[in-house]
Amino acid sequence: MGSKLDFSVLTRGDYPQWIGHGVLTMFELTAAAWLFAMALGTVLAMVRMSDSRVAKACVAGYVEYHQNVPMLVQVFLWYFGMPALLPHAAQQWLNAHDSEFLLAFIAIGLCMAAYVSEGLRGGIRSIPKSQLEAARAVGLSYLQASRLVVLPQALRIALPTLVSHTVLLFKNTSLAMTVGVAELTYATREIESQSFKTVEVYLLSTVIYLGVSLLIMAAGARLENRYRIRTR
C-alpha cells in the first residue's frame, strides 16, 4: 500500500520562507523580462515595418535566431559565455549584483522580444496603410505616426497573441533555476531533495504555476472584452 500524501511537510523549518522567496523571485523575474521584452519588441516591430532594407534584414535575423534556438541554450550562452567577453571590472560588478538574475532576465527578455515583435508586426500589418499615409500627410513624422496612430491600434489587435506570449514568458522563467536563480522551481527542487516528498512539493509548484497562468489569461480576456466594447 502506498504512503499517504503529507502536505504538512511544506510548513516545516525554512520551507515556507523558501517557497515565498521563490514565488517573489519568480514574479520579479517575470516582470523584469516582460518589460524588457515589450519595450524591445515594440522597437523591433517598428524597425521591421520601416523602409530600410538593412534594418529589416537585421531584425529578421534577430527574430529567426531567437525563435529557433532553444531558450535554455540562450540562457546558458548569456550566463556562461557573455561574461567571459566582458572586461574584468564588469565581471566583478556582475558578480556583486546578482549576476544570475540579471543575465537570466536579459536572456529571457531578448528571446521573448522576438515573439512580441512578430505579434505586433501582425497587428501593424492588419492596419490599412492609408492611416499611416494620412498621419504623415498632416505633418507627423514616421515615428510620431507609428506611436500615436498605428501602434495603439496594433496593440489592441495583437492583444490575444501578446497575452499568450506573456504566459509563455512566465512559464519559461523556470529555466532560470538552471543558472542558480532561486525562483519557485529552484526552491521546489531544494525542498524535494531534503524532504523526499516529491509529489507534495511538485504538486504545490504545479498549482502555483497553473494558477498564475490562468490569472494572466483571465486578465488578458478582460482587456480584450474592454477594448472590444470601446471600439464598437
Short mmCIF file of C-alpha atoms in Angstrom, two decimals:
data_model
loop_
_atom_site.label_atom_id
_atom_site.label_comp_id
_atom_site.label_asym_id
_atom_site.label_seq_id
_atom_site.Cartn_x
_atom_site.Cartn_y
_atom_site.Cartn_z
CA MET A 1 0.00 0.00 0.00
CA GLY A 2 1.42 3.38 -1.00
CA SER A 3 2.18 6.06 1.53
CA LYS A 4 -0.31 8.87 2.11
CA LEU A 5 0.32 12.39 0.96
CA ASP A 6 1.59 14.68 3.72
CA PHE A 7 1.45 18.35 2.77
CA SER A 8 2.35 19.41 6.31
CA VAL A 9 5.99 18.94 5.33
CA LEU A 10 5.72 22.22 3.42
CA THR A 11 5.20 24.11 6.68
CA ARG A 12 8.28 22.77 8.44
CA GLY A 13 11.51 24.63 9.10
CA ASP A 14 12.53 27.16 6.48
CA TYR A 15 10.42 25.62 3.73
CA PRO A 16 7.66 28.30 3.81
CA GLN A 17 10.31 31.03 3.54
CA TRP A 18 11.97 29.24 0.63
CA ILE A 19 8.66 28.92 -1.19
CA GLY A 20 7.74 32.54 -0.50
CA HIS A 21 11.11 33.80 -1.68
CA GLY A 22 10.87 31.57 -4.77
CA VAL A 23 7.44 32.95 -5.67
CA LEU A 24 8.63 36.55 -5.16
CA THR A 25 11.71 35.98 -7.31
CA MET A 26 9.54 34.33 -9.96
CA PHE A 27 7.32 37.43 -10.15
CA GLU A 28 10.31 39.79 -10.17
CA LEU A 29 11.96 37.86 -12.99
CA THR A 30 8.71 37.74 -14.95
CA ALA A 31 8.11 41.49 -14.55
CA ALA A 32 11.68 42.46 -15.49
CA ALA A 33 11.82 40.17 -18.52
CA TRP A 34 8.30 41.20 -19.65
CA LEU A 35 9.04 44.92 -19.53
CA PHE A 36 12.30 44.38 -21.39
CA ALA A 37 10.64 42.15 -24.00
CA MET A 38 7.74 44.54 -24.59
CA ALA A 39 9.98 47.60 -24.95
CA LEU A 40 12.48 45.91 -27.25
CA GLY A 41 9.78 44.02 -29.16
CA THR A 42 7.95 47.26 -29.90
CA VAL A 43 11.12 48.86 -31.24
CA LEU A 44 11.88 45.81 -33.37
CA ALA A 45 8.36 45.79 -34.80
CA MET A 46 8.65 49.45 -35.75
CA VAL A 47 12.01 48.87 -37.41
CA ARG A 48 10.66 45.82 -39.23
CA MET A 49 7.93 47.98 -40.78
CA SER A 50 10.31 50.74 -41.87
CA ASP A 51 11.64 51.29 -45.38
CA SER A 52 15.25 50.37 -44.56
CA ARG A 53 16.13 47.00 -46.08
CA VAL A 54 19.26 46.65 -43.98
CA ALA A 55 17.39 47.32 -40.73
CA LYS A 56 14.58 44.96 -41.72
CA ALA A 57 17.09 42.22 -42.55
CA CYS A 58 18.84 42.65 -39.20
CA VAL A 59 15.57 42.39 -37.29
CA ALA A 60 14.51 39.38 -39.35
CA GLY A 61 17.80 37.66 -38.49
CA TYR A 62 17.32 38.53 -34.82
CA VAL A 63 13.83 37.02 -34.83
CA GLU A 64 14.91 33.86 -36.64
CA TYR A 65 17.75 33.27 -34.19
CA HIS A 66 15.69 33.72 -31.05
CA GLN A 67 12.73 31.72 -32.32
CA ASN A 68 14.79 28.75 -33.49
CA VAL A 69 17.39 28.38 -30.74
CA PRO A 70 16.06 26.79 -27.51
CA MET A 71 15.68 29.34 -24.75
CA LEU A 72 17.68 27.16 -22.37
CA VAL A 73 20.65 27.36 -24.73
CA GLN A 74 20.27 31.15 -24.84
CA VAL A 75 20.21 31.33 -21.04
CA PHE A 76 23.38 29.23 -20.87
CA LEU A 77 25.04 31.37 -23.53
CA TRP A 78 24.37 34.55 -21.61
CA TYR A 79 25.32 33.13 -18.22
CA PHE A 80 28.39 31.08 -19.13
CA GLY A 81 29.53 32.80 -22.32
CA MET A 82 28.81 36.52 -22.29
CA PRO A 83 30.59 37.40 -19.00
CA ALA A 84 33.81 35.95 -20.41
CA LEU A 85 33.70 38.61 -23.14
CA LEU A 86 33.40 41.48 -20.67
CA PRO A 87 36.25 43.40 -19.00
CA HIS A 88 37.32 42.14 -15.60
CA ALA A 89 35.75 45.15 -13.86
CA ALA A 90 32.38 44.42 -15.49
CA GLN A 91 32.61 40.77 -14.45
CA GLN A 92 33.25 41.82 -10.86
CA TRP A 93 30.28 44.20 -10.96
CA LEU A 94 28.01 41.41 -12.22
CA ASN A 95 29.20 39.01 -9.54
CA ALA A 96 28.47 41.63 -6.88
CA HIS A 97 24.98 42.43 -8.22
CA ASP A 98 23.20 39.07 -8.56
CA SER A 99 24.56 38.13 -11.98
CA GLU A 100 22.35 35.04 -12.15
CA PHE A 101 19.16 37.10 -12.03
CA LEU A 102 20.43 39.86 -14.32
CA LEU A 103 21.72 37.56 -17.05
CA ALA A 104 18.67 35.29 -16.86
CA PHE A 105 16.21 38.15 -17.31
CA ILE A 106 18.27 39.57 -20.19
CA ALA A 107 18.35 36.20 -21.95
CA ILE A 108 14.63 35.57 -21.45
CA GLY A 109 13.70 39.15 -22.35
CA LEU A 110 15.77 39.13 -25.54
CA CYS A 111 14.23 35.85 -26.63
CA MET A 112 10.64 36.87 -25.92
CA ALA A 113 11.18 40.25 -27.60
CA ALA A 114 11.38 38.35 -30.89
CA TYR A 115 7.94 36.84 -30.28
CA VAL A 116 6.49 40.17 -29.16
CA SER A 117 7.81 41.91 -32.27
CA GLU A 118 6.20 39.33 -34.55
CA GLY A 119 2.90 39.62 -32.71
CA LEU A 120 2.94 43.40 -33.03
CA ARG A 121 4.02 43.20 -36.66
CA GLY A 122 0.96 41.09 -37.38
CA GLY A 123 -1.21 43.73 -35.75
CA ILE A 124 0.50 46.53 -37.66
CA ARG A 125 0.09 44.74 -41.00
CA SER A 126 -3.66 44.45 -40.42
CA ILE A 127 -4.00 48.25 -40.23
CA PRO A 128 -4.63 49.93 -43.60
CA LYS A 129 -1.57 51.77 -44.90
CA SER A 130 -3.83 54.71 -45.66
CA GLN A 131 -3.91 55.54 -41.94
CA LEU A 132 -0.14 55.90 -41.79
CA GLU A 133 -0.14 57.89 -45.01
CA ALA A 134 -2.86 60.19 -43.68
CA ALA A 135 -0.92 60.76 -40.48
CA ARG A 136 2.19 61.61 -42.48
CA ALA A 137 0.15 63.92 -44.69
CA VAL A 138 -0.90 66.07 -41.72
CA GLY A 139 2.73 66.60 -40.76
CA LEU A 140 3.58 63.76 -38.40
CA SER A 141 6.95 62.08 -38.72
CA TYR A 142 7.19 58.32 -39.22
CA LEU A 143 7.91 57.77 -35.54
CA GLN A 144 5.10 60.07 -34.42
CA ALA A 145 2.60 58.45 -36.78
CA SER A 146 3.68 54.99 -35.64
CA ARG A 147 3.48 55.87 -31.95
CA LEU A 148 0.25 57.88 -31.98
CA VAL A 149 -1.78 56.25 -34.76
CA VAL A 150 -0.53 52.81 -35.72
CA LEU A 151 0.86 51.32 -32.52
CA PRO A 152 -2.21 51.82 -30.27
CA GLN A 153 -4.39 50.02 -32.81
CA ALA A 154 -1.80 47.30 -33.35
CA LEU A 155 -1.62 46.65 -29.61
CA ARG A 156 -5.36 46.09 -29.44
CA ILE A 157 -5.35 43.75 -32.43
CA ALA A 158 -2.31 41.81 -31.17
CA LEU A 159 -3.55 41.62 -27.57
CA PRO A 160 -4.54 37.90 -27.66
CA THR A 161 -1.14 36.99 -29.08
CA LEU A 162 0.68 39.17 -26.55
CA VAL A 163 -1.22 37.53 -23.69
CA SER A 164 -0.15 34.10 -24.96
CA HIS A 165 3.45 35.29 -25.15
CA THR A 166 3.17 36.66 -21.60
CA VAL A 167 2.09 33.24 -20.34
CA LEU A 168 4.95 31.64 -22.26
CA LEU A 169 7.43 34.10 -20.77
CA PHE A 170 6.10 33.45 -17.27
CA LYS A 171 6.48 29.70 -17.63
CA ASN A 172 9.94 30.00 -19.12
CA THR A 173 11.24 31.86 -16.08
CA SER A 174 11.59 28.39 -14.55
CA LEU A 175 14.62 27.90 -16.82
CA ALA A 176 16.49 30.43 -14.70
CA MET A 177 16.88 27.79 -11.99
CA THR A 178 19.49 26.09 -14.19
CA VAL A 179 21.87 29.00 -13.59
CA GLY A 180 21.15 29.33 -9.88
CA VAL A 181 18.29 31.83 -9.73
CA ALA A 182 16.34 30.94 -6.58
CA GLU A 183 12.87 31.17 -8.12
CA LEU A 184 9.98 28.79 -7.46
CA THR A 185 11.30 25.76 -9.37
CA TYR A 186 14.70 26.11 -7.71
CA ALA A 187 13.07 26.27 -4.26
CA THR A 188 10.87 23.29 -5.12
CA ARG A 189 13.86 21.18 -6.09
CA GLU A 190 15.76 22.13 -2.94
CA ILE A 191 12.83 21.24 -0.70
CA GLU A 192 12.28 17.94 -2.52
CA SER A 193 15.93 16.98 -2.20
CA GLN A 194 15.79 17.49 1.57
CA SER A 195 12.31 16.22 2.39
CA PHE A 196 11.98 13.47 -0.25
CA LYS A 197 8.32 14.48 -0.60
CA THR A 198 8.34 14.64 -4.38
CA VAL A 199 4.60 14.54 -5.06
CA GLU A 200 3.62 17.09 -2.43
CA VAL A 201 6.31 19.61 -3.31
CA TYR A 202 5.94 19.45 -7.08
CA LEU A 203 2.16 19.41 -6.83
CA LEU A 204 2.30 22.71 -4.94
CA SER A 205 4.60 24.16 -7.60
CA THR A 206 2.24 22.93 -10.33
CA VAL A 207 -0.76 24.56 -8.67
CA ILE A 208 1.07 27.89 -8.33
CA TYR A 209 2.22 27.93 -11.97
CA LEU A 210 -1.22 26.89 -13.19
CA GLY A 211 -2.98 29.46 -11.03
CA VAL A 212 -0.80 32.35 -12.17
CA SER A 213 -1.08 31.32 -15.83
CA LEU A 214 -4.87 31.23 -15.56
CA LEU A 215 -4.89 34.64 -13.90
CA ILE A 216 -2.81 36.10 -16.74
CA MET A 217 -5.16 34.62 -19.32
CA ALA A 218 -8.21 35.88 -17.41
CA ALA A 219 -6.74 39.39 -17.22
CA GLY A 220 -5.99 39.25 -20.93
CA ALA A 221 -9.54 38.16 -21.74
CA ARG A 222 -10.91 41.02 -19.66
CA LEU A 223 -8.74 43.52 -21.51
CA GLU A 224 -9.86 42.09 -24.85
CA ASN A 225 -13.53 42.50 -23.90
CA ARG A 226 -12.91 46.02 -22.63
CA TYR A 227 -11.21 47.18 -25.81
CA ARG A 228 -13.75 45.38 -27.99
CA ILE A 229 -16.58 47.30 -26.33
CA ARG A 230 -14.74 50.61 -26.71
CA THR A 231 -14.13 50.12 -30.40
CA ARG A 232 -17.75 49.36 -31.30
#
